[in-house]
Amino acid sequence: MQTHEIRNRFLSHFERNGHTLVRSAPLLVDDPNLLFVNAGMVPFKPYFLGEVPPPYDRATSVQKCVRTPDIDEVGKTTRHNTFFQMAGNFSFGDYFKEGAIELAWQLITGSQDEGGYGFDPDRIWATVYEDDDEAFQLWRKLTGIPEERIQRRDMIDNYWSMGVPGPSGPCSEIYYDRGPEHGRDGGPVVDEDRYLEIWNLVFMQDLRGPGSGKTDFPILGSLPKKNIDTGMGVERVAYLLQDVANVYETDLVRPVITKAEEMSGRRYGADPIDDVRFRVIADHARSGVMLIGDGVSPGNEARGYVLRRLLRRIIRSVRLLGVHEPVLGEFAAVVRDEMGESYPELITDFARIDQVVRVEEEAFLSTLVSGSRIFDMAAGEVKSGGGSTLPGDKAFQLHDTYGFPIDLTLEMAAEQGLKVDEDGFRRLMAEQRQRAKADAAARKTGHGDASAYRAVLDSHGSTNFLGYSELTTESRVVGLLADGVAVPAAGTGTEVELILDRTPFYAEGGGQLADTGTIVADGAEVEVYDVQTPVAGLSVHRGKVTAGEITLDAQVHAKVDPTRRRSVSRSHSATHLVHAGVRRALGTQAAQAGSLNAPGRLRFDFTSPTGAVPPSVLAEVEDEVNDVLLNDYDVRSEILSLDEARKSGAIAFFGEKYGDEVRVITIGDYSKELCGGTHVHRSGEIGVVKLLSEASIGSGVRRVEALVGLDAFRFLAREHVLVSQLAEQFKAKPEELPERIEQTVTRLRTAEKELERLRAGQLLSSAGSLAEQAEEVRGTALVALAAPDGVSGNDLRQLASEVRNRLGARPGVVALFSAAEGKVSFVVATTSAARDAGLAAGKLVPSFAEAIGGRGGGKPDLAQGGGSNPAGVPQAIASLRAAL
């Protein structure tokens, strides 16, 4: 049974049983605890946590998931995957244990002719929580499984929670016996390789308290409504039903390995080491394409770094298979062909996905060249110093700066007969991870911290936002917090968070900054400087009490700063126009990848299919946008179903999670986008848009910054004054300035080069006198001294070579030191006769490097390096003399 069919049968089964079909959410998730959606229930968290009332009693989905903690283990085993699909059915206060067990059993053991999976009931095992007698009896009653195939397990294995105070409960796992050839008898408690878990049924019935770990927390009581959350591993069911050894051999994954076989000429299954590489390619290709499809771009932080690492591991694995030409585009096409039936957006958006992987591969191949140079230098230093082990900090630098996996560094070192200090490397990696965890913990605002907000939401419901049409409202304070704790009142000078039953204030979101303004009650005033939505549906006004005392339940007058709102709205509407202009100029592959709409300015990020955007194209976009402003188009907003909006041509953004109904903003016939922000009424209100700059902010992602309205006008006025001043200075017309300035700069550069030539000639002319100062040290002529301060490394090298030449045929060593800005550079050169006598420049460096707090290395005839202690130069010279 093909994987697409397994998905379809799952969804059809639960739809027939009254479940609402929910499409997979994007892999990007608005959750401070997660980089990506890592389980099927993640999109439903707000419903389980009570943050938002569920729009249905029953739901079913097949959710895209990515888990990244075990990236380094992928390929080494057949169990670890980064991307997988989790099929699930969910009940929000509707059916409970009996319904979950019965529905799962019907699908698993139902005949394939009638839409089931057709698993042999005699090979199904179940586990239950150790004291969940109800679940145990239901398995016996509903399925007829004998008692010996229902095993009890403890809290670590069969109790579920989110890791924070909130919903929790026992779970029941379904296992399939693969047969005695796969392991020992005795069920899942004995061998989880033979008995493979395929489905987990979570019975969400308890309310847990605070605590750490999987067991260290109290159960505070029962939930008022009991819920069901299940997860079935689609890929695991696929490899059982397709009768293959593991997920890598299933119908959607094996074609990627086949493509790698075609490219490399090697065969999967022939060599265990190559098999690891094939599996890495197959897994990471799927994960990478799915992440890019949902809007992730390769970068050096967070999600972008994970994606970059996945793609670079593919490139490295392919190179180890003997393929050196670009490959990511071909692998991406295979993933598109195999996964497109379930995720058609991979087909419609493939041009952008393909461009992202090709740009990233090109950048990394270039990085490999520069990184290899760094490796060669580091390896040369080790060898010249007589060592045999590359230091851990060098391996870490290659990993952290150049993206070299440690495996690649190990291989390159082995080729040069070197080992790598893996312990040192892993220690530095651990320290980096610890810093990242500490940083994440410092910024974390997890679900446990949102309990006060959820309490307000439970009591009073969502905030009614009136800001599209109103800038002032009469409201009531339904929530008042100070330092994150609910309080009845707050006096002058207190930083507070206010929650109103209705508000005109726009909460930050969609790239638009929050409104500011005031909230005034009888004798009290709060200055609002920020508005956020820490839980869905609730606007939290953050501010400071500037007069009187604000109290819970007070009637207040909420007023948005109209000047700021209008300015931000102009920027947001201008962003839509810039987006439309860029797409018209570069094509639909230029998709928005982020934005910032602030008073008087905007920032617009987009994927670029061609790299840097030429200034002429930007000028055309700017002209076109300002032409739209002159035409003073009507700006309309309407609420449509998501399907209606897409059919109307409205642009939706990658990675955004949309509801069934969406707000569409249309500007004339020029722009149409899904957007929840505030906008002008007519395009002419924007005034003027001035594009300031365009630059790269990551692989395949560009950023345009612009000024809007009065800020743009003031900028242009300042530019006019500046041009007038330059024209006066150069005695030229404004249109002649570029040529005149270029001529002046060219003359200056020519003069600087001439000065440099004269200075270098003067320096080299001193070589003869320096050679005459050579002292005899046990038959060797030694010239060791400090050159004039500020001599560059290149000049120092030339001077050392020239002094060496002046020493003639006798054994000679030249060591020159130069200090600048608190650091010292050095060069050591040896004559041919000195080298014949066993004096190699690179091997002399360690004799004096410690004195200047430095290091270096090189070849027998010339070595160089640097240090951090210029004051140690006299001691370094003495140490070198003593070594000779």
XYZ file of C-alpha atoms in Angstrom, residues 190-817:
628
model
C 11.183 -6.676 26.155
C 12.044 -5.565 22.609
C 10.821 -2.425 20.830
C 12.652 -3.292 17.608
C 10.654 -6.462 17.065
C 7.485 -4.930 18.498
C 7.227 -1.670 16.627
C 5.091 1.164 18.002
C 2.784 2.548 15.307
C 0.148 4.550 17.184
C -0.075 6.390 20.506
C -3.458 7.210 22.066
C -3.270 9.947 24.713
C -6.139 10.123 27.179
C -6.004 13.746 28.336
C -7.872 13.543 31.660
C -5.653 15.069 34.382
C -4.391 18.499 35.398
C -0.726 18.349 36.373
C 1.174 20.787 38.554
C 4.707 22.223 38.287
C 7.739 19.967 38.276
C 10.641 18.731 36.202
C 11.211 15.591 34.218
C 8.643 13.023 33.158
C 7.573 11.986 36.659
C 8.410 14.744 39.133
C 5.101 16.629 39.283
C 1.809 16.321 41.177
C -1.568 15.479 39.644
C -3.852 18.267 40.864
C -7.144 16.768 39.732
C -9.281 15.874 36.758
C -9.944 18.060 33.745
C -13.528 19.312 33.440
C -13.523 18.117 29.826
C -11.572 15.029 28.800
C -9.804 15.063 25.437
C -8.208 12.651 23.003
C -4.911 13.265 21.170
C -3.485 10.464 19.032
C -0.539 10.118 16.707
C 0.114 7.416 14.117
C 3.481 7.362 12.362
C 2.674 7.310 8.644
C 6.168 6.221 7.609
C 6.240 3.376 10.138
C 2.908 2.034 8.908
C 4.191 2.407 5.334
C 7.235 0.234 5.794
C 5.160 -2.442 7.529
C 2.496 -2.485 4.822
C 5.107 -2.314 2.049
C 7.077 -5.153 3.669
C 10.440 -3.382 3.550
C 13.155 -3.245 6.173
C 12.821 0.406 7.213
C 11.482 3.823 6.284
C 14.360 4.492 3.867
C 13.072 1.757 1.583
C 9.477 2.991 1.400
C 7.970 4.374 -1.788
C 8.456 8.096 -1.002
C 12.029 7.868 0.318
C 13.764 5.192 -1.751
C 13.629 7.249 -4.995
C 16.011 9.815 -3.463
C 18.495 7.021 -2.734
C 18.008 5.739 -6.275
C 18.908 9.173 -7.650
C 22.048 9.225 -5.461
C 22.955 5.764 -6.779
C 22.623 7.008 -10.367
C 24.861 9.993 -9.666
C 27.566 8.132 -7.781
C 27.608 4.766 -9.492
C 27.548 3.116 -6.076
C 24.803 0.842 -4.728
C 22.789 1.081 -1.522
C 23.318 -2.056 0.562
C 26.799 -2.774 -0.765
C 28.829 -0.872 1.855
C 27.658 0.016 5.398
C 29.596 3.301 5.326
C 28.062 4.340 2.009
C 24.626 3.302 3.302
C 24.894 5.919 6.052
C 25.563 8.553 3.384
C 22.636 7.405 1.241
C 20.285 7.595 4.224
C 21.503 11.075 5.199
C 20.816 12.282 1.652
C 17.335 10.758 1.560
C 16.231 12.052 4.946
C 17.700 15.541 4.700
C 16.492 16.094 1.130
C 12.889 15.573 2.258
C 13.301 17.706 5.366
C 15.057 20.491 3.476
C 12.454 20.726 0.718
C 9.559 20.679 3.187
C 11.150 23.404 5.317
C 11.873 25.649 2.340
C 8.340 25.036 1.087
C 7.057 26.445 4.375
C 9.183 29.569 4.143
C 12.430 28.737 5.949
C 15.572 30.164 4.338
C 19.128 28.953 5.039
C 20.873 31.162 7.588
C 23.183 31.216 10.592
C 20.601 31.288 13.370
C 17.743 29.154 14.684
C 15.559 27.636 11.929
C 17.762 28.913 9.139
C 20.819 27.282 10.692
C 19.049 23.925 11.018
C 18.080 24.056 7.336
C 21.584 25.095 6.293
C 23.059 22.235 8.282
C 20.707 19.711 6.666
C 21.561 20.895 3.155
C 25.298 20.942 3.841
C 25.206 17.427 5.239
C 23.674 16.314 1.932
C 26.451 18.011 -0.045
C 29.124 16.483 2.163
C 27.579 12.995 1.910
C 27.373 13.225 -1.865
C 31.020 14.322 -2.080
C 32.016 11.331 0.039
C 30.188 9.180 -2.510
C 32.457 10.668 -5.176
C 30.091 13.252 -6.705
C 31.453 16.801 -6.892
C 28.996 18.604 -9.159
C 25.878 20.421 -7.795
C 23.156 17.973 -6.731
C 20.595 19.662 -4.471
C 18.335 20.742 -7.319
C 18.046 17.180 -8.607
C 17.268 15.763 -5.167
C 14.675 18.487 -4.599
C 12.969 17.539 -7.864
C 12.710 13.910 -6.727
C 11.145 14.990 -3.420
C 8.693 17.202 -5.328
C 7.671 14.336 -7.598
C 7.165 11.925 -4.704
C 5.572 14.233 -2.111
C 3.617 16.527 -4.447
C 0.481 14.386 -4.437
C -0.014 15.011 -0.714
C 1.496 18.507 -0.676
C 0.672 20.184 -4.042
C 2.309 23.434 -2.929
C 5.662 21.712 -3.541
C 4.747 21.577 -7.214
C 3.301 25.069 -7.572
C 6.168 26.657 -5.623
C 9.006 24.481 -6.875
C 10.758 27.230 -8.829
C 11.393 29.102 -5.562
C 12.435 25.951 -3.682
C 14.808 24.995 -6.471
C 16.347 28.466 -6.501
C 16.936 28.434 -2.734
C 18.733 25.074 -2.746
C 20.845 25.973 -5.778
C 21.947 29.305 -4.288
C 22.774 27.624 -0.983
C 24.746 24.857 -2.688
C 26.713 27.357 -4.762
C 27.529 29.342 -1.612
C 28.629 26.243 0.297
C 30.798 24.945 -2.529
C 32.530 28.315 -2.462
C 32.803 28.047 1.314
C 34.352 24.614 0.943
C 37.150 26.211 -1.061
C 37.850 28.950 1.505
C 37.349 26.574 4.416
C 39.761 24.112 2.850
C 42.389 26.862 2.738
C 41.870 27.474 6.466
C 42.187 23.747 7.078
C 45.378 23.538 5.006
C 46.913 26.423 6.966
C 45.952 24.823 10.288
C 47.291 21.456 9.173
C 50.506 23.130 7.984
C 50.984 24.757 11.405
C 50.528 21.412 13.130
C 53.023 19.654 10.861
C 55.621 22.441 10.961
C 55.468 22.345 14.746
C 56.104 18.619 14.704
C 52.581 17.776 15.851
C 50.177 15.126 14.606
C 46.815 16.296 15.983
C 44.635 19.158 14.736
C 43.486 21.164 17.798
C 39.824 20.970 18.792
C 39.396 24.738 18.508
C 40.449 24.604 14.846
C 37.947 21.836 14.136
C 35.290 23.872 15.949
C 36.169 26.984 13.927
C 35.761 25.014 10.706
C 32.381 23.758 11.909
C 31.091 27.018 13.346
C 32.395 29.465 10.743
C 32.521 27.403 7.571
C 29.868 24.785 8.225
C 32.309 21.865 8.015
C 30.778 18.777 9.661
C 33.296 17.141 11.976
C 33.243 14.067 9.704
C 34.575 16.150 6.822
C 37.348 17.579 8.983
C 38.250 14.077 10.166
C 38.462 12.838 6.585
C 40.597 15.778 5.418
C 42.897 15.347 8.412
C 43.299 11.635 7.714
C 44.299 12.429 4.132
C 47.186 14.483 5.535
C 48.166 11.905 8.126
C 46.734 13.867 11.050
C 44.346 13.099 13.873
C 41.761 15.541 15.286
C 41.253 16.445 18.934
C 37.650 15.234 18.908
C 37.282 15.576 22.676
C 38.251 19.240 22.492
C 35.887 19.778 19.567
C 32.973 18.141 21.365
C 33.690 20.123 24.527
C 33.433 23.382 22.575
C 30.268 22.137 20.876
C 28.767 21.313 24.258
C 29.653 24.767 25.568
C 27.982 26.355 22.546
C 24.831 24.282 23.060
C 24.779 25.234 26.725
C 25.024 28.924 25.823
C 22.195 28.497 23.332
C 20.028 26.752 25.937
C 20.747 29.473 28.497
C 19.852 32.135 25.947
C 16.652 30.337 25.032
C 15.752 29.966 28.696
C 16.329 33.682 29.261
C 13.960 34.548 26.442
C 11.466 31.781 27.059
C 7.856 32.689 27.711
C 6.422 29.187 27.701
C 2.904 27.999 28.343
C 3.440 27.862 32.075
C 3.989 31.643 32.113
C 0.700 32.290 30.309
C -1.621 30.992 33.034
C -2.664 34.494 34.154
C -3.608 35.421 30.588
C -5.514 32.183 30.073
C -7.458 32.821 33.269
C -8.664 36.138 31.838
C -9.489 34.477 28.526
C -11.485 31.754 30.292
C -13.425 34.335 32.334
C -14.076 37.045 29.754
C -13.354 35.598 26.321
C -11.359 37.123 23.480
C -10.611 40.833 23.116
C -12.931 42.537 20.643
C -10.658 44.493 18.269
C -12.325 47.612 16.857
C -9.211 49.297 15.531
C -9.977 48.893 11.824
C -12.674 51.554 12.117
C -12.157 53.205 15.528
C -9.209 54.917 17.222
C -11.030 55.479 20.519
C -13.400 53.245 22.471
C -15.115 53.048 25.839
C -13.942 49.823 27.451
C -13.717 47.879 30.694
C -10.569 46.536 32.365
C -11.085 42.763 32.583
C -7.492 41.915 33.467
C -4.761 43.805 35.331
C -1.269 42.411 35.880
C 1.902 43.720 37.474
C 5.118 41.663 37.178
C 3.064 38.913 35.548
C 0.726 38.548 38.536
C -2.935 39.512 38.599
C -3.582 42.511 40.902
C -6.750 44.430 41.823
C -5.164 47.871 41.403
C -1.917 49.622 40.431
C -0.723 53.110 41.353
C 1.373 55.833 39.764
C 4.743 54.647 38.414
C 3.763 50.979 38.156
C 4.488 49.020 34.997
C 1.264 47.194 34.179
C -0.435 44.946 31.647
C -4.070 45.758 30.953
C -6.584 43.555 29.187
C -9.725 45.292 27.920
C -12.982 43.737 26.796
C -12.716 45.805 23.584
C -9.850 47.820 22.181
C -8.852 50.076 19.291
C -5.150 49.211 19.834
C -3.501 47.026 17.193
C -1.333 44.289 18.741
C 2.028 43.713 17.060
C 1.773 41.109 14.335
C 2.220 40.470 10.638
C 5.289 42.718 10.568
C 3.314 45.717 11.860
C 4.423 47.389 15.087
C 1.905 47.825 17.873
C -0.096 50.979 18.461
C 0.742 53.322 21.327
C -1.543 55.739 23.138
C -3.353 56.194 26.435
C -5.959 54.455 28.580
C -7.752 56.898 30.877
C -10.072 56.105 33.775
C -11.607 58.313 36.456
C -8.544 60.010 37.973
C -6.069 57.566 36.418
C -4.051 57.410 33.229
C -1.890 54.699 31.671
C 0.608 55.428 28.909
C 0.511 52.430 26.528
C 3.812 51.728 24.795
C 3.239 48.180 23.491
C 0.439 45.707 22.725
C 1.027 41.950 22.389
C -1.004 38.718 22.120
C 0.702 36.243 24.499
C -2.248 33.881 24.007
C -4.369 33.756 20.885
C -7.323 36.115 20.926
C -6.163 38.238 23.857
C -4.681 41.740 23.435
C -2.433 42.736 26.336
C -1.695 46.475 26.666
C 1.677 47.128 28.280
C 2.286 50.501 29.792
C 2.985 52.635 32.827
C 0.539 54.278 35.208
C 1.351 57.987 34.868
C -1.398 59.353 37.148
C -3.784 58.063 39.824
C -4.630 54.431 40.348
C -5.970 52.051 37.704
C -8.266 49.286 38.993
C -9.734 46.028 37.786
C -13.247 46.414 36.306
C -12.702 50.157 35.791
C -14.509 51.835 32.902
C -11.842 53.419 30.697
C -11.417 55.514 27.586
C -8.849 53.868 25.264
C -7.245 56.172 22.712
C -4.699 55.242 20.033
C -2.044 57.804 19.078
C -3.540 58.811 15.688
C -0.323 60.255 14.246
C 1.654 57.068 14.841
C -1.220 54.845 13.631
C -1.545 56.757 10.369
C 2.217 56.662 9.839
C 2.440 52.905 10.482
C -0.593 52.272 8.246
C 1.066 54.203 5.423
C 4.158 52.011 5.806
C 2.094 48.807 5.798
C 0.199 49.759 2.633
C 3.493 50.814 1.037
C 4.959 47.378 1.864
C 2.134 45.730 -0.077
C 2.916 47.953 -3.069
C 6.672 47.275 -2.888
C 5.920 43.539 -2.703
C 3.720 43.773 -5.801
C 6.356 45.841 -7.617
C 9.154 43.398 -6.812
C 7.060 40.432 -7.980
C 6.231 42.219 -11.233
C 9.931 42.934 -11.805
C 11.432 39.590 -10.719
C 8.564 37.132 -11.070
C 6.423 35.235 -8.582
C 9.516 33.479 -7.172
C 10.267 36.759 -5.370
C 8.081 35.957 -2.378
C 7.859 37.910 0.849
C 10.046 36.420 3.578
C 9.441 39.000 6.314
C 8.641 42.652 6.871
C 8.658 45.505 9.362
C 6.133 48.313 9.203
C 7.164 51.176 11.465
C 6.341 54.909 11.573
C 7.710 56.451 8.386
C 9.770 53.469 7.279
C 9.490 49.879 6.121
C 11.663 46.841 5.696
C 10.733 44.213 3.144
C 12.489 40.825 2.868
C 11.995 38.572 -0.132
C 13.448 35.516 -1.811
C 15.441 36.523 -4.861
C 15.757 34.119 -7.793
C 18.701 36.031 -9.273
C 20.713 37.272 -6.287
C 21.279 41.016 -6.005
C 18.653 43.211 -7.626
C 20.199 45.692 -10.101
C 19.816 49.388 -9.164
C 17.975 49.972 -12.437
C 15.317 47.402 -11.466
C 14.916 48.979 -8.019
C 14.495 52.371 -9.670
C 11.780 50.931 -11.893
C 9.978 49.434 -8.877
C 10.176 52.771 -7.062
C 8.767 54.643 -10.070
C 5.953 52.130 -10.469
C 4.991 52.284 -6.786
C 4.928 56.077 -6.745
C 2.822 56.027 -9.900
C 0.274 53.946 -7.968
C 0.285 56.645 -5.280
C -0.423 59.328 -7.871
C -3.350 57.312 -9.210
C -4.866 57.397 -5.705
C -6.391 53.919 -5.859
C -9.081 52.804 -3.433
C -7.847 50.453 -0.681
C -10.467 47.807 0.138
C -10.667 45.099 2.790
C -12.985 42.102 2.699
C -13.449 38.845 4.565
C -13.369 35.739 2.366
C -12.962 32.025 2.819
C -9.375 30.889 2.334
C -10.289 29.094 -0.894
C -12.138 32.161 -2.221
C -9.185 34.385 -1.390
C -6.743 32.135 -3.217
C -9.015 31.871 -6.249
C -9.264 35.674 -6.344
C -5.475 35.876 -6.759
C -4.660 37.108 -3.246
C -1.076 36.416 -2.207
C -0.616 34.190 0.854
C 2.723 33.853 2.632
C 4.776 30.722 3.135
C 4.662 29.375 6.661
C 1.612 31.401 7.699
C -1.220 29.565 9.395
C -4.585 30.814 8.165
C -8.082 30.138 9.454
C -11.074 29.218 7.336
C -11.835 32.928 6.861
C -9.208 35.532 5.981
C -8.976 39.287 5.476
C -7.945 40.401 1.995
C -6.480 43.868 1.275
C -6.804 45.114 -2.311
C -5.126 48.286 -3.623
C -6.701 49.200 -6.957
C -5.852 46.502 -9.479
C -2.180 46.539 -8.437
C -1.988 44.548 -5.179
C -4.070 41.886 -3.406
C -2.797 40.150 -0.256
C -4.044 38.293 2.795
C -3.383 40.640 5.716
C -4.664 41.402 9.197
C -2.928 44.788 9.549
C -4.166 48.361 9.316
C -4.005 50.348 6.085
C -4.723 53.693 4.455
C -8.088 54.292 2.739
C -6.574 55.424 -0.563
C -3.089 54.902 -1.993
C -2.541 58.673 -2.373
C -2.473 59.016 1.438
C 0.945 57.296 1.458
C 2.491 60.380 -0.137
C 5.827 59.177 -1.464
C 7.978 56.024 -1.177
C 11.772 56.191 -1.393
C 13.724 52.920 -1.657
C 16.982 53.399 0.253
C 18.900 50.154 -0.091
C 18.879 46.514 -1.165
C 21.170 43.914 0.378
C 21.529 40.238 1.213
C 20.469 39.048 4.674
C 20.974 35.340 4.029
C 21.265 32.728 1.338
C 18.765 33.628 -1.380
C 17.039 36.300 0.727
C 17.287 40.036 0.018
C 16.136 43.059 2.031
C 14.802 46.366 0.766
C 14.560 49.301 3.156
C 12.463 52.348 2.365
C 11.117 55.587 3.779
C 7.470 56.540 3.510
C 5.489 59.779 3.541
C 7.002 62.811 5.258
C 10.119 60.843 6.234
C 10.749 60.090 2.547
C 10.171 63.750 1.608
C 12.609 64.982 4.266
C 15.206 62.487 3.070
C 14.872 63.692 -0.508
C 15.156 67.304 0.661
C 18.411 66.508 2.517
C 19.727 64.685 -0.538
C 18.978 67.750 -2.671
C 20.955 70.000 -0.308
C 23.870 67.534 -0.264
C 23.983 67.321 -4.071
C 23.936 71.125 -4.286
C 26.869 71.357 -1.875
C 28.881 68.768 -3.822
C 28.125 70.524 -7.101
C 29.445 73.741 -5.610
C 32.617 72.037 -4.323
C 33.352 70.338 -7.640
C 32.215 73.301 -9.747
C 30.041 70.937 -11.750
C 26.419 70.411 -12.660
C 24.564 67.785 -10.545
C 24.380 65.332 -13.450
C 28.178 65.625 -13.896
C 28.965 64.733 -10.273
C 29.345 60.931 -10.627
C 31.991 61.310 -13.352
C 33.864 64.095 -11.528
C 33.906 62.172 -8.248
C 35.102 59.007 -9.996
C 37.949 60.971 -11.620
C 39.003 62.411 -8.252
C 38.918 59.025 -6.530
C 40.966 57.491 -9.366
C 43.652 60.169 -8.981
C 43.774 59.637 -5.224
C 44.192 55.894 -5.630
C 46.972 56.386 -8.148
C 48.743 58.734 -5.745
C 48.349 56.267 -2.859
C 49.841 53.459 -4.948
C 52.809 55.661 -5.860
C 53.348 56.566 -2.208
C 53.173 52.877 -1.294
C 55.741 52.045 -3.993
C 58.116 54.745 -2.729
C 57.682 53.664 0.870
C 58.306 49.999 0.011
C 61.414 50.963 -2.001
C 62.736 52.983 0.941
C 62.128 50.064 3.273
C 63.815 47.526 0.998
C 66.785 49.825 0.533
C 67.589 49.267 4.199
C 68.104 45.533 3.575
C 71.841 45.963 2.946
C 72.506 47.805 6.200
C 70.409 45.232 8.130
C 72.424 42.365 6.619
C 75.623 44.085 7.717
C 74.328 43.976 11.331
C 74.267 40.165 11.308
C 75.892 38.510 14.330
C 77.621 35.160 14.257
C 75.918 32.489 16.403
C 77.785 29.159 16.254
C 78.576 29.598 12.583
C 75.202 31.041 11.561
C 74.595 34.666 10.580
C 71.608 35.911 12.630
C 69.662 39.069 11.809
C 66.986 39.400 14.517
C 65.504 42.811 15.246
C 62.349 44.916 15.396
C 61.381 46.618 12.139
C 59.846 50.107 12.258
C 56.364 50.062 13.834
C 53.451 49.777 11.435
C 55.267 47.778 8.720
C 52.622 45.526 7.104
C 52.944 41.768 7.008
C 53.524 41.785 3.269
C 56.288 44.412 3.539
C 57.844 42.526 6.438
C 57.966 39.355 4.353
C 59.582 41.149 1.411
C 62.134 42.809 3.657
C 63.052 39.501 5.352
C 63.503 37.847 1.955
C 65.694 40.722 0.730
C 67.901 40.646 3.873
C 68.267 36.861 3.461
C 69.425 37.366 -0.137
C 72.056 39.834 1.065
C 73.511 37.169 3.397
C 74.800 35.281 0.367
C 75.957 31.654 0.494
C 76.625 31.440 4.223
C 74.199 29.852 6.716
C 71.833 32.604 7.822
C 68.583 33.206 9.732
C 66.557 36.424 9.490
C 63.823 37.150 12.061
C 61.992 40.469 11.807
C 59.270 41.696 14.172
